[in-house]
Coordinates of C-alpha atoms and ligand atoms in Angstrom, one line a residue:
M300 CA 12.1 -6.3 5.1
S301 CA 15.6 -5.5 3.9
P302 CA 18.0 -4.4 6.6
L303 CA 18.2 -0.7 7.1
P304 CA 21.4 1.2 7.1
K305 CA 22.4 2.2 10.6
P306 CA 21.4 5.7 11.6
V307 CA 24.3 7.9 12.7
T308 CA 23.8 9.6 16.0
P309 CA 26.5 11.1 18.1
S310 CA 26.3 8.1 20.5
G311 CA 26.0 5.5 17.7
P312 CA 28.6 3.0 16.7
Q313 CA 29.7 5.1 13.8
K314 CA 31.8 8.0 15.1
P315 CA 30.5 11.3 13.7
S316 CA 34.0 12.2 12.8
D317 CA 33.9 9.5 10.1
L318 CA 31.4 11.7 8.3
P319 CA 32.4 14.4 5.9
P320 CA 32.5 17.6 8.0
F321 CA 29.3 19.1 6.5
L322 CA 27.3 15.9 7.2
D323 CA 28.7 15.7 10.7
H324 CA 27.5 19.3 11.2
L325 CA 24.0 18.3 9.9
A326 CA 23.9 15.3 12.2
R327 CA 25.4 16.9 15.3
D328 CA 24.2 20.5 15.3
L329 CA 21.0 20.3 13.2
R330 CA 20.0 16.9 14.5
M331 CA 19.3 15.6 11.1
R332 CA 19.4 11.8 10.6
V333 CA 22.5 10.8 8.5
R334 CA 23.0 7.3 7.5
T335 CA 26.3 5.9 6.3
G336 CA 25.8 4.2 3.0
R337 CA 28.4 2.5 0.8
R338 CA 31.2 3.2 -1.5
S339 CA 30.0 3.4 -5.1
A340 CA 31.7 1.3 -7.8
L341 CA 33.4 4.5 -9.0
G342 CA 34.9 5.3 -5.6
F343 CA 32.6 8.0 -4.2
D344 CA 31.1 7.5 -0.8
I345 CA 27.3 7.7 -0.7
F346 CA 25.4 8.8 2.4
F347 CA 21.7 9.2 3.1
V348 CA 20.2 12.2 4.9
D349 CA 16.7 12.4 6.2
F350 CA 15.1 15.6 4.7
S351 CA 11.6 14.3 5.1
D352 CA 10.8 16.9 7.8
W353 CA 10.7 19.5 5.0
K354 CA 7.5 17.9 3.8
L355 CA 8.8 18.2 0.2
R356 CA 9.6 15.5 -2.3
F357 CA 12.8 14.6 -0.4
S358 CA 12.8 11.2 1.3
D359 CA 14.2 10.2 4.6
R360 CA 17.0 8.7 2.6
T361 CA 18.0 11.4 0.2
P362 CA 21.3 10.2 -1.3
V363 CA 24.3 12.4 -0.8
I364 CA 27.4 11.7 -3.0
Y365 CA 30.6 12.9 -1.4
V366 CA 33.3 14.4 -3.6
S367 CA 36.4 14.9 -1.4
A368 CA 39.1 17.5 -2.0
A369 CA 41.3 14.7 -3.3
D370 CA 38.6 13.8 -5.9
V371 CA 38.4 17.4 -7.0
A372 CA 42.2 17.6 -7.3
S373 CA 42.4 14.4 -9.2
M374 CA 40.2 15.2 -12.2
D375 CA 39.2 18.3 -14.2
G376 CA 35.7 19.6 -13.7
R377 CA 34.2 18.0 -16.8
A378 CA 35.6 14.6 -16.1
L379 CA 34.4 14.8 -12.6
A380 CA 30.9 15.7 -13.8
E381 CA 30.9 12.8 -16.2
S382 CA 32.0 10.4 -13.5
L383 CA 29.2 11.6 -11.2
A384 CA 26.7 11.3 -13.9
D385 CA 27.7 7.7 -14.2
V386 CA 27.4 7.2 -10.4
I387 CA 23.9 8.6 -10.5
R388 CA 22.9 6.4 -13.4
V389 CA 24.6 3.2 -12.2
E390 CA 23.3 3.6 -8.6
N391 CA 19.8 4.5 -9.9
L392 CA 19.7 7.8 -8.0
A393 CA 18.3 10.1 -10.6
E394 CA 14.7 10.0 -9.3
R395 CA 15.7 10.5 -5.7
N396 CA 16.9 14.1 -6.0
P397 CA 20.5 13.2 -5.3
V398 CA 22.8 15.8 -3.7
V399 CA 26.4 16.1 -4.7
L400 CA 28.5 17.5 -1.8
V401 CA 31.7 18.9 -3.2
E402 CA 34.8 20.1 -1.2
G403 CA 35.6 22.8 -3.8
D404 CA 33.8 24.9 -6.3
G405 CA 30.7 23.5 -7.9
A406 CA 30.1 25.9 -10.9
V407 CA 31.2 23.5 -13.6
L408 CA 29.3 20.6 -12.1
R409 CA 26.1 22.6 -11.9
A410 CA 26.4 23.8 -15.5
Y411 CA 27.0 20.2 -16.7
F412 CA 24.0 18.8 -14.8
R413 CA 21.8 21.5 -16.0
A414 CA 22.9 21.1 -19.6
N415 CA 22.3 17.4 -19.4
Y416 CA 18.9 17.6 -17.6
L417 CA 20.3 15.6 -14.7
P418 CA 18.2 16.4 -11.6
A419 CA 21.1 16.6 -9.2
V420 CA 21.8 19.3 -6.7
V421 CA 25.3 20.6 -6.0
L422 CA 26.3 21.8 -2.6
D423 CA 29.8 23.2 -2.9
A424 CA 32.2 24.7 -0.4
G425 CA 30.6 28.1 -0.6
D426 CA 27.1 26.7 0.0
Q427 CA 28.4 24.7 3.0
E428 CA 29.9 27.7 4.5
R429 CA 26.7 29.7 4.0
V430 CA 24.7 27.1 5.8
R431 CA 27.3 26.7 8.6
T432 CA 27.4 30.4 9.4
S433 CA 23.7 31.1 9.0
R434 CA 21.4 31.8 11.9
R435 CA 18.7 30.0 10.0
P436 CA 20.7 27.0 8.7
T437 CA 17.9 24.7 7.7
A438 CA 16.2 27.3 5.7
E439 CA 19.5 28.4 4.2
L440 CA 20.2 24.8 3.1
L441 CA 16.8 24.6 1.5
D442 CA 17.5 27.9 -0.2
C443 CA 20.8 26.4 -1.7
I444 CA 19.0 23.4 -2.9
S445 CA 15.6 24.5 -4.2
P446 CA 16.6 26.9 -7.0
Q447 CA 18.6 24.0 -8.6
L448 CA 15.6 21.8 -9.3
A449 CA 12.3 22.2 -11.1
L450 CA 9.5 22.9 -8.7
A451 CA 7.7 19.8 -10.0
L452 CA 10.5 17.7 -8.8
I453 CA 10.5 18.9 -5.2
A454 CA 7.0 20.0 -4.5
P455 CA 5.4 17.1 -2.7
Y456 CA 2.1 17.0 -4.7
E457 CA 0.9 13.5 -5.6
T458 CA -2.3 12.9 -7.3
S459 CA -2.3 9.2 -8.2
K460 CA -1.0 7.2 -5.3
P461 CA -1.8 7.1 -1.6
V462 CA 0.5 9.4 0.3
T463 CA 2.5 8.9 3.5
G464 CA 5.4 10.5 5.5
S465 CA 6.5 13.8 4.1
R466 CA 3.6 13.8 1.6
F467 CA 0.9 13.2 4.1
F468 CA -0.9 16.3 5.3
G469 CA -3.5 17.1 8.0
R470 CA -5.6 14.5 9.7
E471 CA -3.5 14.8 12.8
Y472 CA -6.6 14.4 15.1
D473 CA -7.7 11.3 13.3
I474 CA -4.3 9.7 13.5
R475 CA -3.9 10.4 17.2
R476 CA -7.3 9.1 17.9
I477 CA -6.4 5.8 16.4
L478 CA -2.8 5.6 17.6
Y479 CA -3.6 6.5 21.2
A480 CA -6.9 4.9 21.6
G481 CA -5.6 2.0 23.6
D482 CA -7.2 -1.2 22.3
A483 CA -10.3 0.2 20.5
N484 CA -11.0 -1.0 16.9
F485 CA -11.9 1.6 14.3
A486 CA -13.9 1.7 11.1
V487 CA -12.6 4.4 8.8
M488 CA -15.1 5.4 6.2
G489 CA -15.4 7.9 3.4
L490 CA -15.6 8.4 -0.3
R491 CA -13.2 7.2 -2.9
R492 CA -10.0 9.3 -2.9
I493 CA -10.8 11.0 0.4
G494 CA -7.6 9.5 1.8
K495 CA -8.5 6.2 3.6
T496 CA -5.5 4.2 2.2
S497 CA -3.2 7.1 2.9
L498 CA -4.4 7.3 6.5
L499 CA -3.9 3.5 7.0
R500 CA -0.5 3.6 5.4
E501 CA 0.5 6.6 7.5
I502 CA -0.6 4.9 10.7
E503 CA 1.4 1.8 9.6
R504 CA 4.4 3.9 9.0
R505 CA 4.2 5.6 12.4
L506 CA 3.6 2.4 14.2
V507 CA 6.6 0.8 12.6
E508 CA 8.7 3.9 13.3
Q509 CA 7.7 3.7 17.0
V510 CA 8.7 0.1 17.4
Q511 CA 11.9 0.6 15.4
E512 CA 12.9 3.3 17.8
Q513 CA 12.5 0.7 20.6
E514 CA 14.8 -1.5 18.5
D515 CA 12.4 -4.3 18.6
R516 CA 12.8 -5.9 15.2
Q517 CA 10.2 -8.6 15.6
A518 CA 7.6 -6.1 16.7
T519 CA 7.6 -4.4 13.2
A520 CA 5.9 -7.6 11.9
R521 CA 3.0 -7.0 14.3
V522 CA 1.7 -4.3 12.1
L523 CA -0.1 -5.7 9.1
Y524 CA -1.7 -3.7 6.2
M525 CA -4.0 -5.7 3.9
D526 CA -5.9 -4.6 0.9
C527 CA -9.0 -6.8 1.1
S528 CA -10.6 -5.6 -2.2
S529 CA -10.2 -9.0 -3.9
I530 CA -11.1 -11.0 -0.8
H531 CA -14.8 -12.0 -0.9
T532 CA -15.0 -14.9 1.5
V533 CA -14.2 -15.3 5.2
Q534 CA -12.2 -18.5 4.3
H535 CA -10.1 -16.5 1.9
F536 CA -9.5 -13.8 4.5
V537 CA -8.3 -16.3 7.1
Q538 CA -6.0 -17.8 4.5
E539 CA -4.5 -14.4 3.7
V540 CA -3.9 -13.6 7.3
V541 CA -2.2 -17.0 7.9
R542 CA -0.1 -16.5 4.8
A543 CA 1.1 -13.2 6.1
L544 CA 1.9 -14.3 9.6
N545 CA 2.9 -17.9 9.4
P546 CA 2.6 -19.5 6.0
R547 CA 3.7 -22.9 7.2
E548 CA 0.3 -23.4 8.7
L549 CA -1.4 -22.9 5.3
V550 CA -1.3 -26.5 4.3
R551 CA -3.5 -27.8 7.0
L552 CA -5.9 -24.9 6.9
E553 CA -8.6 -26.7 4.9
H554 CA -9.2 -29.3 7.6
R555 CA -9.6 -26.8 10.4
H556 CA -12.7 -25.7 12.0
L557 CA -12.2 -22.0 11.4
P558 CA -14.2 -20.5 14.3
L559 CA -12.0 -22.4 16.7
Y560 CA -8.8 -22.3 14.8
F561 CA -8.7 -18.6 13.9
P562 CA -8.9 -16.9 17.3
D563 CA -6.4 -19.5 18.6
F564 CA -4.0 -18.7 15.7
L565 CA -4.2 -15.0 16.4
G566 CA -3.5 -15.6 20.1
R567 CA -0.5 -17.7 19.3
M568 CA 0.9 -15.2 16.8
A569 CA 0.4 -12.3 19.3
K570 CA 2.4 -14.3 21.9
Q571 CA 5.1 -15.1 19.4
H572 CA 5.4 -11.4 18.4
R573 CA 5.3 -10.4 22.0
G574 CA 2.4 -8.0 21.8
P575 CA -1.0 -7.5 20.1
L576 CA -1.1 -7.6 16.3
I577 CA -2.4 -4.5 14.6
F578 CA -4.4 -5.2 11.4
L579 CA -5.1 -2.4 9.0
L580 CA -7.7 -3.8 6.7
D581 CA -8.3 -1.6 3.6
E582 CA -11.3 -1.9 1.2
F583 CA -13.3 -3.9 3.6
D584 CA -16.6 -3.5 1.9
A585 CA -16.8 -6.8 0.0
L586 CA -15.8 -8.7 3.1
L587 CA -18.5 -7.1 5.1
D588 CA -21.0 -8.4 2.5
A589 CA -19.4 -11.9 2.8
Q590 CA -19.6 -11.8 6.5
L591 CA -23.3 -11.1 6.4
N592 CA -23.8 -14.3 4.5
S593 CA -21.7 -16.4 6.8
R594 CA -21.4 -16.7 10.5
G595 CA -19.8 -13.7 12.1
L596 CA -16.3 -13.0 11.0
L597 CA -16.7 -9.8 12.9
D598 CA -17.6 -11.7 16.0
E599 CA -14.4 -13.7 15.8
L600 CA -12.3 -10.7 15.2
R601 CA -14.0 -9.0 18.1
S602 CA -13.4 -11.8 20.4
A603 CA -9.7 -11.9 19.4
S604 CA -9.5 -8.1 20.1
N605 CA -11.3 -8.5 23.4
Q606 CA -8.7 -11.0 24.5
G607 CA -6.1 -8.4 23.7
H608 CA -4.5 -10.4 20.8
C609 CA -5.2 -7.8 18.1
R610 CA -6.5 -4.5 17.1
F611 CA -8.3 -3.8 13.9
V612 CA -8.6 -0.7 11.8
I613 CA -10.8 -1.3 8.9
A614 CA -11.5 1.1 6.0
G615 CA -14.3 1.2 3.5
F616 CA -16.9 3.2 1.7
R617 CA -20.5 2.4 1.0
R618 CA -21.0 -0.9 2.8
V619 CA -19.2 0.3 5.8
L620 CA -21.2 3.5 5.9
E621 CA -24.4 1.6 5.4
A622 CA -23.6 -0.8 8.1
F623 CA -23.2 2.0 10.5
S624 CA -26.5 3.5 9.7
D625 CA -28.1 0.2 10.7
L626 CA -28.5 -0.1 14.4
N627 CA -28.5 -3.8 14.3
S628 CA -25.3 -4.1 12.4
P629 CA -22.5 -6.1 14.1
L630 CA -20.1 -3.3 13.3
Y631 CA -21.6 -1.3 16.1
N632 CA -20.2 -3.7 18.6
F633 CA -17.0 -4.1 16.8
A634 CA -15.5 -0.7 16.0
K635 CA -15.7 3.0 16.6
P636 CA -16.8 4.9 13.5
L637 CA -14.4 7.4 12.1
R638 CA -15.7 9.4 9.2
L639 CA -13.0 10.8 7.0
K640 CA -14.0 14.2 5.9
E641 CA -12.8 16.8 3.4
F642 CA -9.9 19.0 4.4
S643 CA -10.8 22.0 6.5
R644 CA -9.9 25.4 5.1
E645 CA -6.9 25.4 7.3
E646 CA -5.7 22.0 6.2
T647 CA -6.3 23.1 2.6
A648 CA -4.2 26.2 3.2
N649 CA -1.4 24.2 4.7
L650 CA -1.3 21.9 1.7
I651 CA -1.1 24.9 -0.7
F652 CA 1.2 27.3 1.2
G653 CA 3.3 24.9 3.4
P654 CA 5.4 23.4 0.7
L655 CA 5.3 26.2 -1.8
E656 CA 6.3 29.0 0.6
K657 CA 9.1 26.9 1.8
L658 CA 10.3 26.8 -1.8
R659 CA 10.1 30.6 -1.8
V660 CA 7.0 30.8 -4.0
R661 CA 5.2 34.1 -3.3
F662 CA 1.5 34.4 -3.2
E663 CA -0.4 37.6 -4.0
R664 CA -3.6 38.0 -2.0
R665 CA -3.0 34.9 -0.1
N666 CA -6.4 34.7 1.6
E667 CA -8.2 35.1 -1.7
I668 CA -6.2 32.2 -3.2
A669 CA -6.9 29.9 -0.2
D670 CA -10.7 30.7 -0.3
R671 CA -10.9 30.1 -4.0
I672 CA -9.1 26.8 -4.0
Y673 CA -11.0 25.7 -0.9
D674 CA -14.4 26.6 -2.5
E675 CA -13.6 25.1 -5.9
T676 CA -12.3 21.8 -4.6
G677 CA -14.8 21.5 -1.7
G678 CA -11.7 20.6 0.4
Q679 CA -11.2 17.2 -1.3
P680 CA -7.6 16.4 -0.8
N681 CA -7.1 14.8 -4.1
L682 CA -8.5 17.7 -6.0
I683 CA -6.4 20.2 -4.0
Q684 CA -3.4 18.1 -4.9
Y685 CA -4.3 18.2 -8.5
Y686 CA -5.0 21.9 -8.4
C687 CA -1.6 22.5 -6.8
S688 CA 0.3 20.3 -9.2
I689 CA -1.2 22.3 -12.1
L690 CA 0.0 25.5 -10.5
V691 CA 3.5 24.1 -10.1
Q692 CA 3.7 23.0 -13.7
E693 CA 2.6 26.5 -14.7
L694 CA 5.3 28.1 -12.5
D695 CA 8.0 25.8 -14.0
R696 CA 6.8 26.5 -17.5
T697 CA 6.8 30.3 -17.1
Q698 CA 9.9 30.2 -14.8
S699 CA 8.0 32.2 -12.3
R700 CA 7.8 31.9 -8.5
V701 CA 4.7 34.1 -8.0
I702 CA 1.1 32.9 -7.8
S703 CA -1.7 35.4 -8.1
P704 CA -5.5 34.8 -8.1
D705 CA -5.5 35.4 -11.9
M706 CA -3.4 32.3 -12.3
L707 CA -6.1 30.2 -10.9
F708 CA -8.2 30.7 -14.0
H709 CA -5.7 28.6 -15.9
V710 CA -6.7 25.6 -13.8
Y711 CA -10.2 25.4 -15.3
D712 CA -8.8 25.6 -18.8
D713 CA -6.8 22.4 -18.1
P714 CA -8.6 19.5 -19.8
D715 CA -7.0 17.0 -17.4
F716 CA -8.4 18.8 -14.4
L717 CA -11.9 18.7 -15.9
T718 CA -11.6 15.0 -16.5
F719 CA -10.3 14.6 -13.0
V720 CA -13.2 16.4 -11.5
L721 CA -15.7 14.4 -13.5
N722 CA -14.1 11.1 -12.8
T723 CA -14.2 11.8 -9.1
F724 CA -17.9 12.4 -9.4
L725 CA -18.6 9.4 -11.5
D726 CA -16.6 7.1 -9.2
N727 CA -18.3 8.2 -6.1
T728 CA -22.0 8.2 -7.1
T729 CA -24.7 5.6 -7.8
N730 CA -26.9 5.9 -10.8
L731 CA -29.7 7.4 -8.8
E732 CA -27.4 10.0 -7.4
K733 CA -26.2 10.8 -10.9
A734 CA -29.8 11.1 -12.1
V735 CA -30.5 13.7 -9.4
V736 CA -27.5 15.8 -10.5
Y737 CA -28.4 15.5 -14.3
G738 CA -32.1 16.2 -13.5
L739 CA -31.2 19.4 -11.6
L740 CA -28.9 20.6 -14.4
L741 CA -31.6 20.1 -17.0
A742 CA -34.3 21.7 -14.9
Y743 CA -32.5 24.9 -13.9
G744 CA -30.1 25.4 -16.9
E745 CA -27.5 28.0 -16.4
E746 CA -29.2 29.2 -13.2
V747 CA -28.3 26.0 -11.4
R748 CA -25.1 27.5 -10.1
E749 CA -26.9 29.8 -7.7
Q750 CA -30.1 27.9 -7.4
R751 CA -31.5 26.6 -4.1
F752 CA -33.7 23.5 -4.1
T753 CA -35.4 21.2 -1.6
L754 CA -35.9 17.5 -1.4
D755 CA -39.4 18.1 -2.7
D756 CA -38.1 19.9 -5.8
I757 CA -35.7 17.1 -6.5
D758 CA -38.5 14.6 -6.2
G759 CA -40.6 16.6 -8.7
I760 CA -37.7 16.8 -11.1
L761 CA -37.0 13.0 -11.0
K762 CA -40.7 12.3 -11.5
E763 CA -40.7 14.4 -14.7
H764 CA -38.2 11.9 -16.0
G765 CA -40.3 9.0 -14.9
I766 CA -38.1 8.2 -11.8
V767 CA -40.2 7.6 -8.6
A768 CA -38.0 7.2 -5.6
T769 CA -38.9 6.4 -2.0
F770 CA -38.3 9.0 0.6
D771 CA -35.5 6.8 2.0
D772 CA -33.7 6.5 -1.3
L773 CA -34.1 10.2 -2.0
N774 CA -32.8 11.1 1.4
K775 CA -29.8 8.7 1.1
S776 CA -28.9 10.0 -2.3
V777 CA -28.7 13.7 -1.3
R778 CA -26.8 12.7 1.8
N779 CA -24.3 10.9 -0.3
L780 CA -24.1 13.7 -2.8
E781 CA -23.4 16.0 0.1
L782 CA -20.7 13.6 1.3
A783 CA -19.3 13.5 -2.2
G784 CA -18.9 17.2 -2.1
V785 CA -21.3 17.8 -4.9
L786 CA -24.2 19.3 -3.0
A787 CA -24.2 21.4 0.2
R788 CA -27.1 21.9 2.5
Q789 CA -28.4 24.9 4.4
G790 CA -31.4 23.9 6.5
K791 CA -34.0 22.4 4.2
D792 CA -32.3 23.9 1.1
F793 CA -29.6 22.4 -1.1
H794 CA -27.3 23.9 -3.6
F795 CA -24.3 22.9 -5.7
A796 CA -21.2 23.0 -3.4
T797 CA -18.8 24.0 -6.1
P798 CA -20.4 26.4 -8.6
V799 CA -18.0 25.4 -11.3
F800 CA -19.0 21.7 -11.1
P801 CA -22.2 22.0 -13.1
D802 CA -20.4 24.2 -15.7
V803 CA -17.8 21.5 -16.1
L804 CA -20.3 18.8 -16.6
R805 CA -22.3 20.8 -19.0
S806 CA -19.3 21.9 -21.1
S807 CA -18.0 18.3 -21.4
Y808 CA -21.2 16.3 -22.0
N809 CA -24.7 16.5 -23.3
V810 CA -26.5 16.2 -20.0
E811 CA -29.7 14.8 -21.6
F812 CA -27.7 12.0 -23.0
L813 CA -26.1 11.3 -19.6
L814 CA -29.5 11.1 -18.0
Y815 CA -30.8 8.8 -20.7
K816 CA -27.8 6.5 -20.2
V817 CA -28.1 6.2 -16.5
Q818 CA -31.8 5.4 -16.9
E819 CA -31.0 2.8 -19.5
E820 CA -28.4 1.2 -17.2
G821 CA -31.0 1.4 -14.4
V822 CA -31.1 3.7 -11.4
W823 CA -31.7 1.0 -8.8
Ligands
LIG129 N1 -3.6 13.2 4.1 C1 -3.4 13.5 2.8 N2 -2.5 14.5 2.5 C2 -2.4 14.8 1.2 N3 -3.0 14.3 0.2 C3 -3.9 13.4 0.5 C4 -4.2 12.9 1.8 N4 -5.1 11.9 1.7 C5 -5.5 11.8 0.5 N5 -4.8 12.6 -0.3 C6 -4.9 12.7 -1.8 O1 -6.0 11.9 -2.2 C7 -5.5 10.9 -3.1 C8 -6.3 9.6 -2.8 O2 -5.9 9.1 -1.5 P1 -6.2 7.6 -1.1 O3 -5.6 7.5 0.3 O4 -5.8 6.7 -2.2 O5 -7.8 7.6 -1.0 P2 -8.8 6.4 -0.8 O6 -8.1 5.3 -0.2 O7 -9.8 7.0 0.2 O8 -9.4 6.2 -2.1 C9 -4.0 10.8 -2.9 O9 -3.4 10.4 -4.1 C10 -3.7 12.3 -2.6 O10 -3.6 13.0 -3.8
LIG130 MG1 -7.9 3.4 -1.0

């Protein structure tokens, strides 16, 4: 890990008076974290301010370029703007929403940045004064900043990568359960894109933050995130753990008797790191298969955790879920199950309104909007994110800051959104589950949106297409479709959870063809 710049606190080694007055004010009076940076090649000081609490697209190290009164006096406005543009380019700051703090008037700079599509924010002397004299200084600061950037640049929506820190929403209960559970191991399970990696990464971030606050550098190495998707054997797993913790021991690994060596290794590493190691093992499914074919990896991991050397948080989807439905599974003795669910209506509303209202976007008929988005996305965080990012693009395009229920109709016109909905479905379902959905669509036609059906009905429909499933398979399929947010259950009856989903499928594909293809590929 690269060394971090030192945080500036009033008691820190860097005297606050060394900071520009406005940053000193942020650090002292508003308790924001300000880090001293470096002097850029072109002679401007660069600082880093932690704006991550805003839960927007500002990092905990948002760069602030300081333009002193002497700088302002030494160049004309345009030359200064050109020089700053060079700093932003040379220092690679353009994608980090840089802030230019000017001890003077910022109008010329602002105009220059806008004309040149440079995503930089100018805080001039007038802005600084407004913030300093405001009785709601943080909000005032945000009000100075946000109108200067496109919403898409500062809204925190992220659809294609796991999210952490200021982009991580909800799940507080799950996080606390894991962080404060003493030494229990956990198995996090849920669909693709429900947020497993994000949860693991956020836990990693918070653990590292905790130990950093205790100034225990070595301890940060105790937290280990590993993506296990390409690890298919126990041997390989052990090798990767050794590589991460003490690569020097790799050479002699082949000759070791792993069941003895591995627990001993973990014990030694825990001692060396002065505390238990915490493993966050993502995409654990394949390894679970591997462990079933060999002697118990889980047993070894469990004994290491029983001895207090390590804790494990594993995450996975089908295999992990299946293992927990089998009472004889070794997972039962190893970890507590934690099922990652869709967002609640409240979490959904927080993800929509939290960031956008902070950016002064106004909502007409707020409840109606929250209900609609919650219903249409089934609370799947990734879909909500996608939905919100389309709304943000639409606001930027129309230069508007108002969202009304009418605007939501645009979302379903968006071809990317349709593809996204379909891919989520295709990714998360087996062929038998797909056959159930296609069969229902064919059997009920347009009516399927409002239709209720039972397991018995589904069985009949599948049989019409020559698919005979056992009760167990049928039951599992509908349960997983429920999990995938496709079907919802009321007592014995099922219905489509999001009425638009069947419409989307039908308008994009020939459903008969889809059914034919899954049958051809095989439903088992
Ligand atoms: N806690 C969260 N807050 C906000 N968005 C989330 C959260 N968890 C997941 N998402 C959304 O879902 C997407 C997929 O998350 P990811 O953690 O990669 O899921 P998984 O590992 O289960 O496949 C993210 O890109 C993001 O859009
Ligand atoms: Mg993942």
